XYZ file of C-alpha atoms in Angstrom:
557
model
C -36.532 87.019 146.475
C -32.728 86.718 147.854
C -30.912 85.815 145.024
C -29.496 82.612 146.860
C -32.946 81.208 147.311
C -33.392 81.593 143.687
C -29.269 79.412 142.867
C -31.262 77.068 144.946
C -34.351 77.157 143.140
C -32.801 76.909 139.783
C -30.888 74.096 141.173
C -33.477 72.295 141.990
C -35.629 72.885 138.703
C -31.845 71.797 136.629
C -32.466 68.432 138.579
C -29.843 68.768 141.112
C -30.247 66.495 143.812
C -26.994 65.766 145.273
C -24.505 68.485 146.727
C -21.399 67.799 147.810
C -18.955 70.673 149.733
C -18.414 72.087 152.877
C -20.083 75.426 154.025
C -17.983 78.505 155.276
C -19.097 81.931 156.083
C -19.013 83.558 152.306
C -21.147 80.606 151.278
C -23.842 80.535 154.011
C -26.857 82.806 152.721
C -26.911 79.584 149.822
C -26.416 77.028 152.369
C -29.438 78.854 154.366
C -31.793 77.772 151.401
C -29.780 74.404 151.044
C -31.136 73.214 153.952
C -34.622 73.400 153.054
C -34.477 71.914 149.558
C -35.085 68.558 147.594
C -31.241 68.788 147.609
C -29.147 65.891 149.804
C -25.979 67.550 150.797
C -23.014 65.266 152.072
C -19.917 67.120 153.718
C -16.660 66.562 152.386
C -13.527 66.706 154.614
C -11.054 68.264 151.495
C -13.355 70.902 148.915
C -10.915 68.902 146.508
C -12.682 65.612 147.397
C -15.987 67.627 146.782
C -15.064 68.313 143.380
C -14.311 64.479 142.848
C -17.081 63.284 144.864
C -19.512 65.067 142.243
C -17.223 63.653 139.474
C -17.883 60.258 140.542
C -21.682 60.933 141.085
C -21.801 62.051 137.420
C -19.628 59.369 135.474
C -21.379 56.368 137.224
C -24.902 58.072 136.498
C -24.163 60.429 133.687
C -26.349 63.037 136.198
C -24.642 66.463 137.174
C -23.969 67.359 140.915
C -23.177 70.324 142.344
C -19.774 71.162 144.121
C -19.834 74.176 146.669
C -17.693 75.952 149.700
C -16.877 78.822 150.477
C -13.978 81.479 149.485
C -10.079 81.810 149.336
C -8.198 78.232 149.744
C -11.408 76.383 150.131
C -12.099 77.830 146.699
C -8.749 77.100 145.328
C -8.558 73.795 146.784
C -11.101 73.024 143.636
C -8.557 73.436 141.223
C -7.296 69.996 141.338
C -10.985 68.521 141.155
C -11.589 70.469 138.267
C -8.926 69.573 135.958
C -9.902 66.159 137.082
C -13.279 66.464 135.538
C -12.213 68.805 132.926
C -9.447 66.205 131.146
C -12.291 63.403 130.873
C -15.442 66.026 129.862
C -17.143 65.324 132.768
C -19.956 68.014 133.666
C -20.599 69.562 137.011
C -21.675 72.459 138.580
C -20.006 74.373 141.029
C -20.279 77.076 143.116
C -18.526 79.468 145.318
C -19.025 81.657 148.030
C -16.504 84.912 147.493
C -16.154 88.113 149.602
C -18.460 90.994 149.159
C -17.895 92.781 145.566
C -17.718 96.215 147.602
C -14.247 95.411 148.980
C -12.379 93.929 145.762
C -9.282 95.822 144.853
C -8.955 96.248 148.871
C -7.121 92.354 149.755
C -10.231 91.866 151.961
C -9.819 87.953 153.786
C -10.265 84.645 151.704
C -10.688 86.677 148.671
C -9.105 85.714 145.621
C -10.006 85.725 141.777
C -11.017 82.083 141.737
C -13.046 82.614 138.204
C -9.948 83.582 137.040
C -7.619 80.827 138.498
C -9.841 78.247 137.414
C -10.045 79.346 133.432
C -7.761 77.101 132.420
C -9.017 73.781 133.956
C -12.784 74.740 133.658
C -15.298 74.860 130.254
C -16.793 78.065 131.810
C -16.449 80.193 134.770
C -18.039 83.327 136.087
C -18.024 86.014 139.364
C -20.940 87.772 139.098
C -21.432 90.745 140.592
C -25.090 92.537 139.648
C -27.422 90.269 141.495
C -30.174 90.783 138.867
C -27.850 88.693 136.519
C -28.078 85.551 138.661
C -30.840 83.632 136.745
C -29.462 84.396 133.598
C -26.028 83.202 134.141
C -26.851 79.786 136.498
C -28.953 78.852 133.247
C -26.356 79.704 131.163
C -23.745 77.374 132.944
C -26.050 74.358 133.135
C -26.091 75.056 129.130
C -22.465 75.235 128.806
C -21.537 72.548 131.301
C -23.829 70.341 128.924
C -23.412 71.456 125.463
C -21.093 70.484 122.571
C -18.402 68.120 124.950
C -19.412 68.239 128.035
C -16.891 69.612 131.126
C -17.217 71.095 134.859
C -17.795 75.067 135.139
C -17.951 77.467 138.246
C -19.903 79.773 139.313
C -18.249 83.069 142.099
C -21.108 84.424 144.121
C -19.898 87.441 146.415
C -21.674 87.440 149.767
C -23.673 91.194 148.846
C -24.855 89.317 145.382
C -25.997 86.147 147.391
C -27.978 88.230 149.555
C -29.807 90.868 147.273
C -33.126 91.035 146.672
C -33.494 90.538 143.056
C -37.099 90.355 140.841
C -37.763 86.862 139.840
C -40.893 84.683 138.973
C -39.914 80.681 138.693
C -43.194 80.470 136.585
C -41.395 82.109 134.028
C -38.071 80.916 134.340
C -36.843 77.561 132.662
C -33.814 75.938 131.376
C -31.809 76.934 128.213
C -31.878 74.702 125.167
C -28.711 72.693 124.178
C -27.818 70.488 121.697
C -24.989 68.726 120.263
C -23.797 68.544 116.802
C -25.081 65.336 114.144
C -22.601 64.277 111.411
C -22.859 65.760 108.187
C -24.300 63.236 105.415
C -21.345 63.244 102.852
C -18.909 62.303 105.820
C -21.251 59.254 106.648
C -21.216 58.463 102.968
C -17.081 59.137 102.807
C -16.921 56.982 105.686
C -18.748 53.760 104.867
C -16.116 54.194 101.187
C -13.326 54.148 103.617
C -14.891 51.061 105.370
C -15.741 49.369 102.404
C -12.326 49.442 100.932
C -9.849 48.161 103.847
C -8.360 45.880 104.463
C -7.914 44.851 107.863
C -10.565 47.974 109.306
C -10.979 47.892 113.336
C -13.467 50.422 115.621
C -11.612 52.611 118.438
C -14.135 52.939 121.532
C -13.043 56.365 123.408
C -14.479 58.177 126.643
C -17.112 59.602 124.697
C -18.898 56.803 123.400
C -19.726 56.364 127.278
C -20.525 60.073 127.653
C -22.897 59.801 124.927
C -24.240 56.802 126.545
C -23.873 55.253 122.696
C -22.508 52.126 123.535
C -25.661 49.950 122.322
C -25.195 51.795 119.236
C -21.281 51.034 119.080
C -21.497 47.872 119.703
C -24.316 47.024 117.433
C -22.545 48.972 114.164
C -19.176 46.564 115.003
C -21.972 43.298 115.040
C -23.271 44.237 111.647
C -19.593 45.007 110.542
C -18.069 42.474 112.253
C -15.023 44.817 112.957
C -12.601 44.262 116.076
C -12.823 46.807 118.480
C -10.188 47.978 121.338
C -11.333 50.476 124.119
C -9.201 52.920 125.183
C -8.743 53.287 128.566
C -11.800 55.995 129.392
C -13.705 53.463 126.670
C -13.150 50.719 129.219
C -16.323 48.621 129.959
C -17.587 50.536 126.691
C -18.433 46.699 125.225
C -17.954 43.566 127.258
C -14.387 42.438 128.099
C -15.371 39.211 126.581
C -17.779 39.789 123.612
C -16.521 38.103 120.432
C -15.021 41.592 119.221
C -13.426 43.105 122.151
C -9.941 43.541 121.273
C -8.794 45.265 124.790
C -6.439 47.800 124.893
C -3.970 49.441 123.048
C -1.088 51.598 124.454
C 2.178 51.850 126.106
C 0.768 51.679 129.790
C -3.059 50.012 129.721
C -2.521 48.558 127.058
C -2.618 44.771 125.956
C -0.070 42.799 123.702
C -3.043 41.405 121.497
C -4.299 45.099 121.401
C -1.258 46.172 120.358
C -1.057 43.324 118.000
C -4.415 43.993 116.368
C -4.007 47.234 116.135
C -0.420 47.171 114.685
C -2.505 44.700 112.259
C -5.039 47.075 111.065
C -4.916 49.408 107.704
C -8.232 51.415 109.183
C -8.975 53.047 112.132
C -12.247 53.975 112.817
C -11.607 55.948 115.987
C -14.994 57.163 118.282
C -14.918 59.510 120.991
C -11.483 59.850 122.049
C -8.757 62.298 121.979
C -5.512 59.850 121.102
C -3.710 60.328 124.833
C -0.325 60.094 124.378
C -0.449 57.136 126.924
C -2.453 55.153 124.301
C -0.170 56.067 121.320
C 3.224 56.087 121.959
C 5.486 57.232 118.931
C 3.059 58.504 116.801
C 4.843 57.380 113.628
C 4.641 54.026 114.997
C 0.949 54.090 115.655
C 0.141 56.210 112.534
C 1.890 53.854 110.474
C 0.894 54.000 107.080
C -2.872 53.429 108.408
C -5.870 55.591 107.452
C -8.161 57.096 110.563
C -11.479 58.092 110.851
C -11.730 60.185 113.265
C -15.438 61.026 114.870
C -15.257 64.105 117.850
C -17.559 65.995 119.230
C -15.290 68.517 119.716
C -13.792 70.553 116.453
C -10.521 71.432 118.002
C -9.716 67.223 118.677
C -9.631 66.788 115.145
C -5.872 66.480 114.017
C -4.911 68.079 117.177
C -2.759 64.811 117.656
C -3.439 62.205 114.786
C -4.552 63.860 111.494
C -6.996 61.688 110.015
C -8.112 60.900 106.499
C -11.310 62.212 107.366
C -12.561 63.997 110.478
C -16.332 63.919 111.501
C -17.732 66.559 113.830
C -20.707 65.114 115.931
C -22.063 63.537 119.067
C -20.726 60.212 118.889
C -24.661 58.431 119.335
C -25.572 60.381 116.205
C -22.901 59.504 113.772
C -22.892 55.937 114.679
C -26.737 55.664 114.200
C -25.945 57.339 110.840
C -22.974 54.312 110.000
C -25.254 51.937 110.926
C -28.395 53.658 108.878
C -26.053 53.822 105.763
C -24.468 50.608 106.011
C -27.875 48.742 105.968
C -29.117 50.660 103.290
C -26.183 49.692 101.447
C -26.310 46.162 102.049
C -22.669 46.517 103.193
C -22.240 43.265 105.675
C -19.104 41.563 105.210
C -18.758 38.144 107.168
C -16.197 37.997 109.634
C -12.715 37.914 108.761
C -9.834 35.117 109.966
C -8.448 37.686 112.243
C -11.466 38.055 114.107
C -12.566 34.440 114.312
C -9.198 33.815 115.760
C -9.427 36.996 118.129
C -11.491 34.704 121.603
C -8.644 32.277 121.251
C -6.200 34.801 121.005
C -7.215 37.038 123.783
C -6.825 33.872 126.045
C -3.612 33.047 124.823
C -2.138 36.068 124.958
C -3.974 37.581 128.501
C -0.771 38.333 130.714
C 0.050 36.348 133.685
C -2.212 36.497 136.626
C -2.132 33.001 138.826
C 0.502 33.425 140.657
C 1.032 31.868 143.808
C 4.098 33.962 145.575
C 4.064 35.467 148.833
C 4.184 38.195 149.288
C 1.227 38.197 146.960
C 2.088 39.581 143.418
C -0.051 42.738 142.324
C -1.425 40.451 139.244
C -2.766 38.150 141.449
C -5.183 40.622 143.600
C -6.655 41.617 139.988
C -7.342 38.096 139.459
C -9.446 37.767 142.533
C -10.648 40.557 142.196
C -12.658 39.426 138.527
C -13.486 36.702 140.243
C -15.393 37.946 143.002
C -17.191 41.450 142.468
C -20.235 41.070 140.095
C -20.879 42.765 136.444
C -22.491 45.990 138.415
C -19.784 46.822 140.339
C -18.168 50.418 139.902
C -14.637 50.511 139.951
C -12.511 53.710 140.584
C -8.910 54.160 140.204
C -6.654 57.356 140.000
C -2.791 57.213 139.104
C 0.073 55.136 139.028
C 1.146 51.294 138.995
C -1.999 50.324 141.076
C -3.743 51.986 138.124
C -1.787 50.967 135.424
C -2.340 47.449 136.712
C -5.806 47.918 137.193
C -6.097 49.106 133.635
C -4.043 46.563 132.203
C -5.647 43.142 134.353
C -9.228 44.347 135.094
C -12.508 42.840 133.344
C -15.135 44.963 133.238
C -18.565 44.560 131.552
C -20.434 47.215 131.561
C -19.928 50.824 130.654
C -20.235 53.444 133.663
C -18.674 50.560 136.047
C -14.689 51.457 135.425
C -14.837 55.381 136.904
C -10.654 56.406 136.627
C -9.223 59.603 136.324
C -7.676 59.127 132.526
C -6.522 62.447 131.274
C -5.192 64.201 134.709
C -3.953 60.974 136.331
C -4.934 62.288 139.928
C -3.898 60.783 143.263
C -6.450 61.105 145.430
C -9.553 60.761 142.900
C -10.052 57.369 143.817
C -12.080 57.377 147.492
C -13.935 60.686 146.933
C -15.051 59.267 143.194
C -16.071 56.070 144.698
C -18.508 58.314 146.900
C -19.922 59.538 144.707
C -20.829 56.961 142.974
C -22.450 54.724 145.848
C -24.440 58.057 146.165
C -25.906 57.806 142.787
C -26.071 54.041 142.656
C -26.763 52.748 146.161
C -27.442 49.533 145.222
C -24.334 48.434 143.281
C -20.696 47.973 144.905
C -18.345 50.317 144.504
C -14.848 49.710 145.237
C -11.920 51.796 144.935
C -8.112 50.408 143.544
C -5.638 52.527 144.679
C -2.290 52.110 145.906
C -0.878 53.165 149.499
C 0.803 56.408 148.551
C -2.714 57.491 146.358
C -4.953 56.591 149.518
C -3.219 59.227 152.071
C -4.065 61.694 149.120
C -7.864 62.156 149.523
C -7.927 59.373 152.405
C -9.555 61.528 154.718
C -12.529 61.275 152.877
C -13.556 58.327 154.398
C -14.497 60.356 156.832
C -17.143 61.736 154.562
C -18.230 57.909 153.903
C -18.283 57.312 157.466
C -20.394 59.774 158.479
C -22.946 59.923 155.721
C -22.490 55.711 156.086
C -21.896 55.467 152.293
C -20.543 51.213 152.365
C -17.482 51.875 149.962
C -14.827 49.484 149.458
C -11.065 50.472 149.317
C -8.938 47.640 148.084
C -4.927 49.197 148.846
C -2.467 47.946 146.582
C -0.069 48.266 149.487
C 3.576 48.200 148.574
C 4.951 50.651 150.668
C 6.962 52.840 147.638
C 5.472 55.254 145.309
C 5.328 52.416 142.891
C 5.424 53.722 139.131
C 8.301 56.582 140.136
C 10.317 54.015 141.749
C 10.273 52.130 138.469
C 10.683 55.054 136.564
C 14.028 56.137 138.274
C 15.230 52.589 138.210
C 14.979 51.343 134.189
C 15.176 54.934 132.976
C 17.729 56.544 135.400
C 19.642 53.798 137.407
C 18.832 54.809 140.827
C 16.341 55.435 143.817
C 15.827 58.083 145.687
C 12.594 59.704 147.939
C 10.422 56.568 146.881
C 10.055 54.453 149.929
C 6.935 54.931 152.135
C 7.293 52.252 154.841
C 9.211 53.451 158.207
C 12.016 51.717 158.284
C 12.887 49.002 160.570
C 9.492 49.560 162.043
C 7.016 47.354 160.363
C 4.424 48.339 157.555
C 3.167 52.058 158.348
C 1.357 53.524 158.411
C -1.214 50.912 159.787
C -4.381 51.792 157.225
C -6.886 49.866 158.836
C -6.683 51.518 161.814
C -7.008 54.758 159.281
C -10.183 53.204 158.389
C -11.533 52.315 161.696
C -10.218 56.132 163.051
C -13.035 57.407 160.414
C -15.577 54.691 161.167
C -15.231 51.983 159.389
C -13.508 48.979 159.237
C -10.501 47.150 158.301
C -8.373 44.014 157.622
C -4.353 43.105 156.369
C -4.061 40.332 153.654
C -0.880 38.999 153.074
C -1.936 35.732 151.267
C -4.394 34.883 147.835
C -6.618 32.776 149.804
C -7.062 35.125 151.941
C -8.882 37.379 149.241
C -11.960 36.204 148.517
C -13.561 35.932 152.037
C -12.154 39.684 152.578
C -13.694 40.667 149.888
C -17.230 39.027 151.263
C -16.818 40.420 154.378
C -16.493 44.116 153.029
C -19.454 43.933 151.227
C -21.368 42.000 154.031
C -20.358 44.879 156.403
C -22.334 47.860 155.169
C -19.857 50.128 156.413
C -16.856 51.457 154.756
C -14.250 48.939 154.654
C -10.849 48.961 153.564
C -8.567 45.728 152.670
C -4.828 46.304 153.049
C -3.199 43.779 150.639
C 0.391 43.573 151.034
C 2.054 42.837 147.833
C 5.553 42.221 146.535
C 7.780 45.224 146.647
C 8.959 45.874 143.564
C 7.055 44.097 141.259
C 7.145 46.126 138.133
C 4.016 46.640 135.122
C 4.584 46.542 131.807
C 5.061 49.612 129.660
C 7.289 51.270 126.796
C 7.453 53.858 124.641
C 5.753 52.794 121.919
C 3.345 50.145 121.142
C 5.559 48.039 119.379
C 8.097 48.034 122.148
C 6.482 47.230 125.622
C 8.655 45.281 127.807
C 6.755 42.440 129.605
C 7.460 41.830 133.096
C 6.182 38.060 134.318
């Protein structure tokens, strides 16, 4: 059998059902047995917005899709997708096509080490270059892409290995076993002391309480506790914006004055899934404070990396918080609910920032209000970098966990349309709408294109201010200047025009200059069935808050 019929077979047997890439001539003998598989392909316009198309597919479903193209810059061009994935732990599979393994050493065309260049950004990579080690080694990265914390790895097939004839029986062939680490009992035992003996204790909800897909579990340990909890921002949608406990945010950027309040309040962190970004701390010896942490990670090498804690727990987040809640019960260990979180629903009103404004040009704080308003509890949201994002992060309610899909870790411009792709591919039923400002659209714009043709209904909601945003407030309040910010011609009106980008690739397209104007756009895009982008023209510089440390955020109203 040609050993790219059996990448394709294995594929398929992984459960691999969406592909996302764009074929070139080193990739062809596996887009030969593409075509006649259970495998959907959809043909990107960037190999970048592959990468974050399968991304997208993967955090709104927690199901892996492959990446692929061809060699050289189309295989470089990955680079970007895969620190994208790689920051959060998102897995995916991807492969490339690669010149034949005869001619290395000789500069042949499009041939360059990409197993190599990607290392750094990737949880595995490979080039492999004895055909008879294909089966071993596409098992092997489904294994790795899954195991222990979970993160995107690559596959290099040369063009002689993809087309050997290699001995291999399917019958006999299955997926590796993987696993991922349960806490050890004595922690559990450790912890519950620790829990038992504060204070003012409140639950952190990272990335990887969603990864898990341990939310139910999360959220029903902080019930029987009756602790506060704040998300970070990958644990966003993690528990309901608006459930009793749900604290917010904390940070310097996403985060929330009464999340920064509660946890400036708090002698105990119990602190699930997450990596403590330095976007969500600040000064560490302000957020350290003379607190204790708990600190739960999948991943050995997070714990005291940044924070060190009082006591570190290696192990998939489900299975230690099954394990709280198992030893709490059998403790009897309930403790009623204290003043601070009685008072926390009244709180979070009173101290939710500004959103009703009435200004025109429209303020940025009033599109997020709408915007809660009108989309329902299943919609997915992505968003990649910048003050669009930071807004987003700051003024979005989400729900569920799964629905709020933003590049955290990497920050990437140009995430945002490809991501939102992807997931309409995995969840065809449910919205999903991208947040992005004008400069981050023209990143991975062209991917509409993509949407267009494959008529995937997305909706792009543009921020549109017509300055990269977040650097132009940057240079002012830390530097005193501008310079190389502005994105609007000048003297010429408000280009480029990006509904006529939208209808160029398909779709369609509308300006909104005015808050009433929002909600019937916003029924119209979703009425349409085709993708549809809203160009909302907001105040110029209208700045978002954020500081340096979480007990110094300047508010702007």
């Amino acid at each position: 059998m040609k050993a790219a019929e059996v990448v394709v077979r294995i594929l398929e047997d992984e459960g691999i059902t969406t592909a996302f890439g764009i074929p070139g001539a080193a990739i062809n003998p596996v887009y030969q047995y593409l075509k006649g598989s259970k495998i959907k392909h959809y043909i990107a316009r960037h190999e970048e917005g592959a990468v974050h198309a399968a991304d997208g597919y993967c955090r709104a479903s927690g199901r892996m899709a492959l990446a692929i193209c061809t060699s050289g810059p189309a295989a470089t061009n990955f680079v970007t997708g895969f620190y994208t994935a790689q920051a959060d732990s998102i897995p995916l599979i991807a492969i490339t096509g690669q010149a034949s393994s005869t001619l290395f050493g000789t500069e042949p065309f499009q041939c360059v080490d990409i197993a190599a260049i990607i290392k750094p950004v990737a949880k595995a990579s490979w080039c492999i270059t004895d055909p008879k080690q294909v089966p071993g080694i596409m098992r092997e990265a489904f294994r790795t892409a899954l195991s222990g914390r979970p993160g995107p790895v690559l596959v290099d097939l040369p063009i002689n290995v993809q087309m050997a004839d290699i001995e291999y029986d399917p019958a006999t062939d299955k997926s590796l076993p993987w696993s991922r680490p349960g806490p050890k009992p004595e922690d559990i035992s450790r912890a519950v002391d620790m829990m038992q003996a504060s204070k003012a204790p409140l639950m952190l909800l990272g990335g990887g309480v969603i990864l898990s897909d341990a939310t139910a579990e999360f959220q029903a340990l902080a019930e029987w506790l009756s602790f506060p909890v704040i998300m970070t921002y990958q644990g966003k949608g993690g528990i309901p914006y608006d459930h009793p406990l749900a604290v917010g945010h904390c940070g310097i950027q996403v985060g929330q004055p009464i999340g920064n309040r509660y946890f400036l309040d708090s002698d105990l962190i119990l602190a699930v899934g997450c990596r403590f970004g330095d976007r969500h701390t600040g000064k560490k010896d302000v957020y350290v404070g003379s607190r204790k942490f708990i600190h739960i990670d999948i991943e050995p090498a997070q714990i005291g990396r940044v924070i060190q804690p009082e006591l570190g727990i290696v192990s998939d987040a489900k299975a230690a918080l099954v394990a709280l809640l198992d030893e709490v019960k059998r403790r009897g260990y309930q403790p009623p609910a204290s003043e601070r979180v009685k008072a926390l629903p009244g709180l979070r009103a009173e101290m939710a920032r500004k959103t009703d404004y009435e200004n025109v040009p429209l303020r940025p704080q009033r599109v997020f209000q709408e915007i809660n308003e009108f989309f329902p509890p299943n919609t997915m949201f992505t968003t990649g970098c910048g003050i669009t994002q930071i807004w987003s992060g700051q003024l979005q309610n989400i729900e569920r966990p799964r629905r709020y899909l933003a590049s955290g870790g990497a920050g990437t411009l140009g995430y945002e349309v490809p991501g939102a792709i992807g997931a309409k591919v995995a969840y065809p039923d449910d919205p999903a709408v991208v947040v992005v400002g004008d400069a981050g659209l023209l990143f991975m714009g062209e991917e509409l294109a993509m949407a267009g043709q494959h008529k995937i209904p997305i909706v792009v909601i543009v921020i549109n201010n017509g300055y990269l945003g977040l650097i132009r407030q940057n240079q002012k309040y830390a530097y005193g200047y501008e310079h190389g910010v502005s994105l609007w011609y000048c003297g010429d009106g408000i280009y480029p025009d990006n509904v006529k980008l939208a209808e160029a690739f398909g779709g369609r397209g509308e300006r909104v200059t005015e808050a009433n104007q929002l909600q019937e756009a916003f029924a119209r895009a979703l009425e349409a069935n085709v993708p549809y982008l809203i160009d909302v023209i907001v105040e110029r510089e209208a700045d978002c808050s954020m500081g340096g440390s979480i007990d110094a955020v300047r508010e702007f109203v």
